[in-house]
Structure formats: C-alpha cells, structure tokens
Amino acid sequence: LYDNAINLVGLLLSNGLTALLTFLLLYAIYWVLDRTLHQVLERSKRIDAGLQGLLQRSYRVVAYIFIGAIVLSQLGFNVTALVAGLSIVGIAVGFAARDSLENFISGVTILIDEPFKVGDYIVVDDEYGQVHEITLRSTRIRTVRNEIMVLPNTQMITNRVVNHTKQNTLRIDIDFGIAYKEIPDDARQVLLPIVDGDDRILSRPDPTVIVTEMAASSVNMKLRFYIRDASEELAVRWEYTEKVREALREADIEIPFPHLQLFVDEAK
C-alpha cells in the first residue's frame, strides 16, 4: 500500500510538472501570437475597430480552450469525455441564454455588414450620439451629454438607425419662417451670404434657401447646405440657427409667431 501511494504521488508530481511546463510553453506561444495579432490588426486600414475587437476576443477564447484541454490531458483527465459532458451542458445553457446568443449573432452581423462602425454618428431611439464601442453583446453610444447609452445588439439590428457619417458629407437644414407680407427671395438674398467663407461648408452642392410650407401664421423656409465632417453637425446647426435669426432681424424681415385674429359680429 505504501509503495502504491509513493508511486501515485510520484505520478501526480510528474504529470503536474509536465502539465505546468506545457502550460508555460503554450502560454508563451499564445502571448506572442496575441501581441502579433494585435499589432497586425492595429496597422490594418481595412478592418474597423469593432471587428478588430471581435477577432482578438475570438482568438483568445479559442486559445484558452485549447491550452486548457492540453493541460488537462497532461494531468490525466479524459478530455474527450469532458468535452462531451460540456457539450450537453452547453446545449442546456444555450436554451437558457437565448437572448445572449441572439445578441452575439446580431453583433457579428453588425461587424460584418457595417450599417455603422465605431466613430460613426447615428440616431437610434430618437437619441443622437457617436458609436463608442461594439461588443459581442451590446453597442455603446456616447451621447451629446457625454453619457454612454448601452443597447442590445438585437435592438440595433431591428430598430431604425440613421447613420449621419456613412456618406462622408451631411446636409444641414436650418428651419425658419417669415411673415406673409415678406418676400421669400428677400430672405434668400439675406441668408445665402452668411455661409460664405466658412471652410466647414461645402460650395458644391450649392447652399440653397427654399420655401417648404404655407403654414397658418408663416411662410416656412429652410437654409440648406452640406458639411464634410459629421462630427461638427450639432455645433454648425446651433451656430447657424442663431445666425439666421440675427440676419433676418438686421434685414427687418419679420419672423412671426403663431397668432389668431378674432372678429366679433355687430361689435360696437
């Protein structure tokens, strides 16, 4: 019995030492490959940041599983039986984590199809912001209030998403109204010069001022122009909303407010 115990301890120590050396060797190889993959992905101009993260995480998961299986086999475990047992457990967990699986598939779809990518400015759920990060479960959006809005990837796939960056240029519409007694072309002549000399605004297509509606109390119009950098959208919109108001005021063109006229029959 004593000899058997000594032999068992010796076997365990031998297997443990072999498993430890195997782990150290495989981990060193894993670390070198991980650094190399990271550098290659960072230098690539064709793979966006979201897909880079997906590829690196996938490599790490596969590497951990592979290293774990090899080390367990060195310790004397039946890896085949263990994998079979884990497969059954995995099926049960898969049913329980169906939402997570759907989000994972949606995340892969987003990274491959690229309706948006990290850095894009989008509108989703009536919320405007910049895509901060795309993970395998969710998409994180930085709002104009510097908040991080986290949305499940399934919601990003099924909901209406407007990408303001996809086309490289973006049209800005500044809405305003003038009184019915004013002439629309006068407003046009006043407003078109205010965009001249602004490097943020493209000269082609030409800026325009158009009539959009004959409303109850005003003739509604738009100043329209294109910018080349979507990240400046809000700043430019706010700036030119104020400029339109001041230009019309200085030109004595009335900007009306909604009002009603009341006529009373036989009033003395």
PDB file of C-alpha atoms in Angstrom:
ATOM      1  CA  LEU A   1       0.000   0.000   0.000  1.00  0.00           C
ATOM      2  CA  TYR A   2       2.848   2.341   0.907  1.00  0.00           C
ATOM      3  CA  ASP A   3       4.599   1.647  -2.382  1.00  0.00           C
ATOM      4  CA  ASN A   4       1.362   2.288  -4.292  1.00  0.00           C
ATOM      5  CA  ALA A   5       0.929   5.605  -2.535  1.00  0.00           C
ATOM      6  CA  ILE A   6       4.510   6.595  -3.318  1.00  0.00           C
ATOM      7  CA  ASN A   7       4.004   5.638  -6.967  1.00  0.00           C
ATOM      8  CA  LEU A   8       0.728   7.637  -7.119  1.00  0.00           C
ATOM      9  CA  VAL A   9       2.353  10.714  -5.611  1.00  0.00           C
ATOM     10  CA  GLY A  10       5.281  10.385  -7.983  1.00  0.00           C
ATOM     11  CA  LEU A  11       2.922  10.050 -10.944  1.00  0.00           C
ATOM     12  CA  LEU A  12       0.929  13.089  -9.872  1.00  0.00           C
ATOM     13  CA  LEU A  13       4.083  15.150  -9.386  1.00  0.00           C
ATOM     14  CA  SER A  14       5.421  14.018 -12.743  1.00  0.00           C
ATOM     15  CA  ASN A  15       2.115  14.768 -14.508  1.00  0.00           C
ATOM     16  CA  GLY A  16       1.817  18.065 -12.662  1.00  0.00           C
ATOM     17  CA  LEU A  17       5.322  19.131 -13.644  1.00  0.00           C
ATOM     18  CA  THR A  18       4.707  18.114 -17.254  1.00  0.00           C
ATOM     19  CA  ALA A  19       1.364  19.960 -17.255  1.00  0.00           C
ATOM     20  CA  LEU A  20       2.993  23.088 -15.762  1.00  0.00           C
ATOM     21  CA  LEU A  21       5.801  23.092 -18.344  1.00  0.00           C
ATOM     22  CA  THR A  22       3.248  22.508 -21.119  1.00  0.00           C
ATOM     23  CA  PHE A  23       1.110  25.375 -19.832  1.00  0.00           C
ATOM     24  CA  LEU A  24       4.090  27.767 -19.661  1.00  0.00           C
ATOM     25  CA  LEU A  25       5.196  26.857 -23.178  1.00  0.00           C
ATOM     26  CA  LEU A  26       1.709  27.158 -24.676  1.00  0.00           C
ATOM     27  CA  TYR A  27       1.022  30.408 -22.828  1.00  0.00           C
ATOM     28  CA  ALA A  28       4.263  31.909 -24.120  1.00  0.00           C
ATOM     29  CA  ILE A  29       3.261  30.955 -27.678  1.00  0.00           C
ATOM     30  CA  TYR A  30      -0.237  32.338 -27.063  1.00  0.00           C
ATOM     31  CA  TRP A  31       1.154  35.638 -25.744  1.00  0.00           C
ATOM     32  CA  VAL A  32       3.479  36.119 -28.733  1.00  0.00           C
ATOM     33  CA  LEU A  33       0.683  35.354 -31.200  1.00  0.00           C
ATOM     34  CA  ASP A  34      -1.722  37.634 -29.322  1.00  0.00           C
ATOM     35  CA  ARG A  35       0.738  40.573 -29.480  1.00  0.00           C
ATOM     36  CA  THR A  36       1.405  39.895 -33.162  1.00  0.00           C
ATOM     37  CA  LEU A  37      -2.307  39.718 -33.981  1.00  0.00           C
ATOM     38  CA  HIS A  38      -2.933  42.959 -32.076  1.00  0.00           C
ATOM     39  CA  GLN A  39      -0.208  44.804 -33.997  1.00  0.00           C
ATOM     40  CA  VAL A  40      -1.367  43.454 -37.364  1.00  0.00           C
ATOM     41  CA  LEU A  41      -4.985  44.462 -36.695  1.00  0.00           C
ATOM     42  CA  GLU A  42      -3.975  47.935 -35.479  1.00  0.00           C
ATOM     43  CA  ARG A  43      -1.980  48.567 -38.671  1.00  0.00           C
ATOM     44  CA  SER A  44      -4.775  47.342 -40.924  1.00  0.00           C
ATOM     45  CA  LYS A  45      -6.802  50.125 -42.538  1.00  0.00           C
ATOM     46  CA  ARG A  46      -9.466  47.756 -43.902  1.00  0.00           C
ATOM     47  CA  ILE A  47     -10.613  46.308 -40.558  1.00  0.00           C
ATOM     48  CA  ASP A  48     -12.527  48.708 -38.286  1.00  0.00           C
ATOM     49  CA  ALA A  49     -12.080  48.822 -34.512  1.00  0.00           C
ATOM     50  CA  GLY A  50     -15.219  46.786 -33.759  1.00  0.00           C
ATOM     51  CA  LEU A  51     -14.205  43.864 -35.969  1.00  0.00           C
ATOM     52  CA  GLN A  52     -10.666  44.032 -34.584  1.00  0.00           C
ATOM     53  CA  GLY A  53     -12.061  43.542 -31.087  1.00  0.00           C
ATOM     54  CA  LEU A  54     -14.207  40.606 -32.228  1.00  0.00           C
ATOM     55  CA  LEU A  55     -11.266  38.840 -33.915  1.00  0.00           C
ATOM     56  CA  GLN A  56      -8.987  39.316 -30.914  1.00  0.00           C
ATOM     57  CA  ARG A  57     -11.595  38.114 -28.414  1.00  0.00           C
ATOM     58  CA  SER A  58     -12.391  35.084 -30.580  1.00  0.00           C
ATOM     59  CA  TYR A  59      -8.694  34.182 -30.793  1.00  0.00           C
ATOM     60  CA  ARG A  60      -8.325  34.427 -27.022  1.00  0.00           C
ATOM     61  CA  VAL A  61     -11.345  32.218 -26.307  1.00  0.00           C
ATOM     62  CA  VAL A  62     -10.149  29.539 -28.739  1.00  0.00           C
ATOM     63  CA  ALA A  63      -6.603  29.723 -27.344  1.00  0.00           C
ATOM     64  CA  TYR A  64      -7.788  29.395 -23.716  1.00  0.00           C
ATOM     65  CA  ILE A  65      -9.902  26.367 -24.589  1.00  0.00           C
ATOM     66  CA  PHE A  66      -7.035  24.736 -26.492  1.00  0.00           C
ATOM     67  CA  ILE A  67      -4.495  25.375 -23.708  1.00  0.00           C
ATOM     68  CA  GLY A  68      -6.930  24.122 -21.070  1.00  0.00           C
ATOM     69  CA  ALA A  69      -7.627  20.906 -23.000  1.00  0.00           C
ATOM     70  CA  ILE A  70      -3.910  20.138 -23.477  1.00  0.00           C
ATOM     71  CA  VAL A  71      -3.062  20.823 -19.814  1.00  0.00           C
ATOM     72  CA  LEU A  72      -5.952  18.677 -18.559  1.00  0.00           C
ATOM     73  CA  SER A  73      -4.852  15.797 -20.815  1.00  0.00           C
ATOM     74  CA  GLN A  74      -1.340  16.072 -19.327  1.00  0.00           C
ATOM     75  CA  LEU A  75      -2.880  15.771 -15.865  1.00  0.00           C
ATOM     76  CA  GLY A  76      -4.538  12.514 -16.898  1.00  0.00           C
ATOM     77  CA  PHE A  77      -8.102  13.693 -17.471  1.00  0.00           C
ATOM     78  CA  ASN A  78     -10.194  12.153 -20.244  1.00  0.00           C
ATOM     79  CA  VAL A  79     -10.659  15.300 -22.322  1.00  0.00           C
ATOM     80  CA  THR A  80     -12.968  13.586 -24.823  1.00  0.00           C
ATOM     81  CA  ALA A  81     -15.449  12.614 -22.120  1.00  0.00           C
ATOM     82  CA  LEU A  82     -15.143  16.046 -20.538  1.00  0.00           C
ATOM     83  CA  VAL A  83     -15.902  17.763 -23.864  1.00  0.00           C
ATOM     84  CA  ALA A  84     -18.917  15.511 -24.408  1.00  0.00           C
ATOM     85  CA  GLY A  85     -20.259  16.390 -20.972  1.00  0.00           C
ATOM     86  CA  LEU A  86     -19.663  20.077 -21.539  1.00  0.00           C
ATOM     87  CA  SER A  87     -21.482  19.858 -24.877  1.00  0.00           C
ATOM     88  CA  ILE A  88     -24.621  18.617 -23.156  1.00  0.00           C
ATOM     89  CA  VAL A  89     -24.342  21.341 -20.539  1.00  0.00           C
ATOM     90  CA  GLY A  90     -23.683  23.853 -23.319  1.00  0.00           C
ATOM     91  CA  ILE A  91     -26.925  22.940 -25.081  1.00  0.00           C
ATOM     92  CA  ALA A  92     -28.898  23.463 -21.877  1.00  0.00           C
ATOM     93  CA  VAL A  93     -27.144  26.749 -21.179  1.00  0.00           C
ATOM     94  CA  GLY A  94     -27.755  27.799 -24.786  1.00  0.00           C
ATOM     95  CA  PHE A  95     -31.502  27.461 -24.364  1.00  0.00           C
ATOM     96  CA  ALA A  96     -31.345  29.420 -21.112  1.00  0.00           C
ATOM     97  CA  ALA A  97     -29.162  32.130 -22.667  1.00  0.00           C
ATOM     98  CA  ARG A  98     -31.056  32.516 -25.934  1.00  0.00           C
ATOM     99  CA  ASP A  99     -31.094  36.325 -25.672  1.00  0.00           C
ATOM    100  CA  SER A 100     -27.320  36.414 -25.243  1.00  0.00           C
ATOM    101  CA  LEU A 101     -26.902  34.148 -28.265  1.00  0.00           C
ATOM    102  CA  GLU A 102     -29.177  36.384 -30.353  1.00  0.00           C
ATOM    103  CA  ASN A 103     -27.175  39.435 -29.286  1.00  0.00           C
ATOM    104  CA  PHE A 104     -23.942  37.628 -30.195  1.00  0.00           C
ATOM    105  CA  ILE A 105     -25.223  36.786 -33.688  1.00  0.00           C
ATOM    106  CA  SER A 106     -26.507  40.352 -34.106  1.00  0.00           C
ATOM    107  CA  GLY A 107     -23.107  41.699 -33.012  1.00  0.00           C
ATOM    108  CA  VAL A 108     -21.322  39.574 -35.607  1.00  0.00           C
ATOM    109  CA  THR A 109     -23.839  40.758 -38.235  1.00  0.00           C
ATOM    110  CA  ILE A 110     -23.194  44.410 -37.339  1.00  0.00           C
ATOM    111  CA  LEU A 111     -19.419  43.973 -37.550  1.00  0.00           C
ATOM    112  CA  ILE A 112     -19.612  42.198 -40.932  1.00  0.00           C
ATOM    113  CA  ASP A 113     -22.434  44.158 -42.586  1.00  0.00           C
ATOM    114  CA  GLU A 114     -21.274  47.517 -41.139  1.00  0.00           C
ATOM    115  CA  PRO A 115     -24.511  49.549 -41.033  1.00  0.00           C
ATOM    116  CA  PHE A 116     -22.389  51.632 -38.660  1.00  0.00           C
ATOM    117  CA  LYS A 117     -18.962  51.348 -37.097  1.00  0.00           C
ATOM    118  CA  VAL A 118     -17.012  52.750 -34.175  1.00  0.00           C
ATOM    119  CA  GLY A 119     -16.734  56.528 -34.545  1.00  0.00           C
ATOM    120  CA  ASP A 120     -19.898  56.986 -36.634  1.00  0.00           C
ATOM    121  CA  TYR A 121     -22.574  59.494 -35.603  1.00  0.00           C
ATOM    122  CA  ILE A 122     -26.010  57.861 -35.553  1.00  0.00           C
ATOM    123  CA  VAL A 123     -29.581  58.355 -34.349  1.00  0.00           C
ATOM    124  CA  VAL A 124     -31.323  55.417 -32.667  1.00  0.00           C
ATOM    125  CA  ASP A 125     -34.407  55.559 -30.443  1.00  0.00           C
ATOM    126  CA  ASP A 126     -34.512  59.320 -31.167  1.00  0.00           C
ATOM    127  CA  GLU A 127     -31.137  59.623 -29.425  1.00  0.00           C
ATOM    128  CA  TYR A 128     -28.169  61.168 -31.268  1.00  0.00           C
ATOM    129  CA  GLY A 129     -24.627  60.107 -30.443  1.00  0.00           C
ATOM    130  CA  GLN A 130     -21.319  58.628 -31.541  1.00  0.00           C
ATOM    131  CA  VAL A 131     -20.718  54.875 -31.633  1.00  0.00           C
ATOM    132  CA  HIS A 132     -18.211  54.342 -28.819  1.00  0.00           C
ATOM    133  CA  GLU A 133     -17.834  50.545 -28.819  1.00  0.00           C
ATOM    134  CA  ILE A 134     -19.363  47.451 -30.416  1.00  0.00           C
ATOM    135  CA  THR A 135     -19.108  44.277 -28.331  1.00  0.00           C
ATOM    136  CA  LEU A 136     -20.494  40.803 -28.892  1.00  0.00           C
ATOM    137  CA  ARG A 137     -23.488  41.597 -26.674  1.00  0.00           C
ATOM    138  CA  SER A 138     -24.196  45.305 -26.989  1.00  0.00           C
ATOM    139  CA  THR A 139     -23.433  48.587 -28.738  1.00  0.00           C
ATOM    140  CA  ARG A 140     -22.313  51.550 -26.652  1.00  0.00           C
ATOM    141  CA  ILE A 141     -23.160  55.069 -27.854  1.00  0.00           C
ATOM    142  CA  ARG A 142     -21.729  58.294 -26.419  1.00  0.00           C
ATOM    143  CA  THR A 143     -24.494  60.934 -26.355  1.00  0.00           C
ATOM    144  CA  VAL A 144     -24.072  64.706 -26.631  1.00  0.00           C
ATOM    145  CA  ARG A 145     -24.343  64.851 -22.812  1.00  0.00           C
ATOM    146  CA  ASN A 146     -21.265  62.595 -22.602  1.00  0.00           C
ATOM    147  CA  GLU A 147     -23.402  59.705 -21.349  1.00  0.00           C
ATOM    148  CA  ILE A 148     -22.845  56.129 -22.513  1.00  0.00           C
ATOM    149  CA  MET A 149     -26.053  54.558 -23.793  1.00  0.00           C
ATOM    150  CA  VAL A 150     -25.867  50.742 -23.911  1.00  0.00           C
ATOM    151  CA  LEU A 151     -28.234  48.990 -26.330  1.00  0.00           C
ATOM    152  CA  PRO A 152     -28.505  45.230 -27.022  1.00  0.00           C
ATOM    153  CA  ASN A 153     -27.261  44.302 -30.486  1.00  0.00           C
ATOM    154  CA  THR A 154     -30.643  42.783 -31.381  1.00  0.00           C
ATOM    155  CA  GLN A 155     -32.183  46.218 -30.838  1.00  0.00           C
ATOM    156  CA  MET A 156     -29.550  47.802 -33.094  1.00  0.00           C
ATOM    157  CA  ILE A 157     -30.433  45.317 -35.839  1.00  0.00           C
ATOM    158  CA  THR A 158     -34.225  45.542 -35.599  1.00  0.00           C
ATOM    159  CA  ASN A 159     -34.702  49.257 -34.821  1.00  0.00           C
ATOM    160  CA  ARG A 160     -34.441  52.147 -37.263  1.00  0.00           C
ATOM    161  CA  VAL A 161     -30.899  53.514 -37.200  1.00  0.00           C
ATOM    162  CA  VAL A 162     -29.915  56.664 -39.132  1.00  0.00           C
ATOM    163  CA  ASN A 163     -26.190  56.919 -39.882  1.00  0.00           C
ATOM    164  CA  HIS A 164     -25.047  60.538 -40.310  1.00  0.00           C
ATOM    165  CA  THR A 165     -21.459  59.571 -41.223  1.00  0.00           C
ATOM    166  CA  LYS A 166     -21.882  56.865 -43.869  1.00  0.00           C
ATOM    167  CA  GLN A 167     -21.961  59.182 -46.907  1.00  0.00           C
ATOM    168  CA  ASN A 168     -18.932  61.292 -45.849  1.00  0.00           C
ATOM    169  CA  THR A 169     -20.908  64.541 -46.359  1.00  0.00           C
ATOM    170  CA  LEU A 170     -24.010  65.637 -44.489  1.00  0.00           C
ATOM    171  CA  ARG A 171     -26.734  68.150 -45.294  1.00  0.00           C
ATOM    172  CA  ILE A 172     -27.770  70.605 -42.584  1.00  0.00           C
ATOM    173  CA  ASP A 173     -31.294  72.081 -42.682  1.00  0.00           C
ATOM    174  CA  ILE A 174     -31.981  75.281 -40.711  1.00  0.00           C
ATOM    175  CA  ASP A 175     -35.745  75.788 -40.400  1.00  0.00           C
ATOM    176  CA  PHE A 176     -37.239  79.265 -40.103  1.00  0.00           C
ATOM    177  CA  GLY A 177     -40.387  81.170 -41.008  1.00  0.00           C
ATOM    178  CA  ILE A 178     -41.178  84.621 -42.363  1.00  0.00           C
ATOM    179  CA  ALA A 179     -44.378  86.653 -42.301  1.00  0.00           C
ATOM    180  CA  TYR A 180     -46.768  86.501 -45.259  1.00  0.00           C
ATOM    181  CA  LYS A 181     -46.112  90.164 -46.017  1.00  0.00           C
ATOM    182  CA  GLU A 182     -42.411  89.396 -46.624  1.00  0.00           C
ATOM    183  CA  ILE A 183     -40.941  88.213 -49.939  1.00  0.00           C
ATOM    184  CA  PRO A 184     -39.161  84.806 -49.823  1.00  0.00           C
ATOM    185  CA  ASP A 185     -36.495  85.918 -52.302  1.00  0.00           C
ATOM    186  CA  ASP A 186     -35.560  88.783 -49.981  1.00  0.00           C
ATOM    187  CA  ALA A 187     -34.894  86.267 -47.212  1.00  0.00           C
ATOM    188  CA  ARG A 188     -32.907  84.170 -49.698  1.00  0.00           C
ATOM    189  CA  GLN A 189     -30.680  87.106 -50.646  1.00  0.00           C
ATOM    190  CA  VAL A 190     -30.069  87.888 -46.980  1.00  0.00           C
ATOM    191  CA  LEU A 191     -29.230  84.358 -45.827  1.00  0.00           C
ATOM    192  CA  LEU A 192     -27.095  82.865 -48.611  1.00  0.00           C
ATOM    193  CA  PRO A 193     -24.146  85.229 -47.974  1.00  0.00           C
ATOM    194  CA  ILE A 194     -23.861  84.192 -44.289  1.00  0.00           C
ATOM    195  CA  VAL A 195     -22.346  80.806 -45.249  1.00  0.00           C
ATOM    196  CA  ASP A 196     -19.646  82.306 -47.480  1.00  0.00           C
ATOM    197  CA  GLY A 197     -16.080  81.802 -46.298  1.00  0.00           C
ATOM    198  CA  ASP A 198     -16.910  79.012 -43.829  1.00  0.00           C
ATOM    199  CA  ASP A 199     -14.435  76.175 -44.521  1.00  0.00           C
ATOM    200  CA  ARG A 200     -16.717  73.669 -42.832  1.00  0.00           C
ATOM    201  CA  ILE A 201     -19.394  74.195 -45.504  1.00  0.00           C
ATOM    202  CA  LEU A 202     -19.057  72.754 -48.996  1.00  0.00           C
ATOM    203  CA  SER A 203     -19.504  75.038 -52.009  1.00  0.00           C
ATOM    204  CA  ARG A 204     -20.772  72.054 -54.058  1.00  0.00           C
ATOM    205  CA  PRO A 205     -23.630  71.240 -53.838  1.00  0.00           C
ATOM    206  CA  ASP A 206     -24.581  74.915 -53.594  1.00  0.00           C
ATOM    207  CA  PRO A 207     -26.225  76.189 -50.391  1.00  0.00           C
ATOM    208  CA  THR A 208     -29.907  76.925 -51.007  1.00  0.00           C
ATOM    209  CA  VAL A 209     -32.867  78.646 -49.363  1.00  0.00           C
ATOM    210  CA  ILE A 210     -36.239  77.098 -50.217  1.00  0.00           C
ATOM    211  CA  VAL A 211     -39.907  77.514 -49.292  1.00  0.00           C
ATOM    212  CA  THR A 212     -41.272  74.347 -47.679  1.00  0.00           C
ATOM    213  CA  GLU A 213     -44.763  75.200 -46.441  1.00  0.00           C
ATOM    214  CA  MET A 214     -47.529  77.781 -46.418  1.00  0.00           C
ATOM    215  CA  ALA A 215     -48.343  77.458 -42.727  1.00  0.00           C
ATOM    216  CA  ALA A 216     -51.123  79.048 -40.681  1.00  0.00           C
ATOM    217  CA  SER A 217     -49.075  82.012 -39.452  1.00  0.00           C
ATOM    218  CA  SER A 218     -45.899  81.968 -41.560  1.00  0.00           C
ATOM    219  CA  VAL A 219     -44.222  81.008 -44.800  1.00  0.00           C
ATOM    220  CA  ASN A 220     -41.878  78.251 -43.649  1.00  0.00           C
ATOM    221  CA  MET A 221     -38.446  78.013 -45.267  1.00  0.00           C
ATOM    222  CA  LYS A 222     -35.110  76.176 -44.931  1.00  0.00           C
ATOM    223  CA  LEU A 223     -31.500  77.181 -45.320  1.00  0.00           C
ATOM    224  CA  ARG A 224     -29.743  74.051 -46.632  1.00  0.00           C
ATOM    225  CA  PHE A 225     -26.015  73.377 -47.010  1.00  0.00           C
ATOM    226  CA  TYR A 226     -23.578  70.462 -46.811  1.00  0.00           C
ATOM    227  CA  ILE A 227     -20.703  69.899 -44.386  1.00  0.00           C
ATOM    228  CA  ARG A 228     -17.798  67.499 -44.830  1.00  0.00           C
ATOM    229  CA  ASP A 229     -17.358  66.486 -41.186  1.00  0.00           C
ATOM    230  CA  ALA A 230     -20.372  64.903 -39.458  1.00  0.00           C
ATOM    231  CA  SER A 231     -18.779  65.427 -36.042  1.00  0.00           C
ATOM    232  CA  GLU A 232     -19.427  69.179 -36.433  1.00  0.00           C
ATOM    233  CA  GLU A 233     -23.149  68.750 -37.184  1.00  0.00           C
ATOM    234  CA  LEU A 234     -24.616  69.983 -33.916  1.00  0.00           C
ATOM    235  CA  ALA A 235     -22.186  72.853 -33.466  1.00  0.00           C
ATOM    236  CA  VAL A 236     -22.819  74.096 -37.018  1.00  0.00           C
ATOM    237  CA  ARG A 237     -26.601  73.680 -36.677  1.00  0.00           C
ATOM    238  CA  TRP A 238     -26.737  75.660 -33.426  1.00  0.00           C
ATOM    239  CA  GLU A 239     -24.427  78.363 -34.775  1.00  0.00           C
ATOM    240  CA  TYR A 240     -26.374  78.921 -37.987  1.00  0.00           C
ATOM    241  CA  THR A 241     -29.752  78.829 -36.281  1.00  0.00           C
ATOM    242  CA  GLU A 242     -28.638  81.901 -34.363  1.00  0.00           C
ATOM    243  CA  LYS A 243     -27.049  83.482 -37.464  1.00  0.00           C
ATOM    244  CA  VAL A 244     -30.303  83.070 -39.442  1.00  0.00           C
ATOM    245  CA  ARG A 245     -32.286  84.733 -36.692  1.00  0.00           C
ATOM    246  CA  GLU A 246     -29.857  87.680 -36.446  1.00  0.00           C
ATOM    247  CA  ALA A 247     -29.566  88.123 -40.233  1.00  0.00           C
ATOM    248  CA  LEU A 248     -33.349  88.304 -40.651  1.00  0.00           C
ATOM    249  CA  ARG A 249     -33.673  90.706 -37.715  1.00  0.00           C
ATOM    250  CA  GLU A 250     -30.992  93.025 -39.113  1.00  0.00           C
ATOM    251  CA  ALA A 251     -32.720  92.995 -42.527  1.00  0.00           C
ATOM    252  CA  ASP A 252     -36.070  93.891 -40.894  1.00  0.00           C
ATOM    253  CA  ILE A 253     -37.654  90.681 -42.195  1.00  0.00           C
ATOM    254  CA  GLU A 254     -40.356  89.682 -39.750  1.00  0.00           C
ATOM    255  CA  ILE A 255     -40.181  86.268 -38.088  1.00  0.00           C
ATOM    256  CA  PRO A 256     -43.805  85.765 -36.998  1.00  0.00           C
ATOM    257  CA  PHE A 257     -45.143  83.829 -34.044  1.00  0.00           C
ATOM    258  CA  PRO A 258     -48.397  81.834 -34.115  1.00  0.00           C
ATOM    259  CA  HIS A 259     -51.399  84.115 -33.517  1.00  0.00           C
ATOM    260  CA  LEU A 260     -55.170  84.257 -34.011  1.00  0.00           C
ATOM    261  CA  GLN A 261     -57.392  87.131 -35.092  1.00  0.00           C
ATOM    262  CA  LEU A 262     -60.840  87.267 -33.525  1.00  0.00           C
ATOM    263  CA  PHE A 263     -63.690  89.054 -35.362  1.00  0.00           C
ATOM    264  CA  VAL A 264     -66.905  89.669 -33.404  1.00  0.00           C
ATOM    265  CA  ASP A 265     -70.038  90.430 -35.457  1.00  0.00           C
ATOM    266  CA  GLU A 266     -72.005  93.605 -34.546  1.00  0.00           C
ATOM    267  CA  ALA A 267     -69.372  94.672 -32.049  1.00  0.00           C
ATOM    268  CA  LYS A 268     -69.660  98.337 -31.062  1.00  0.00           C
TER     269      LYS A 268
END
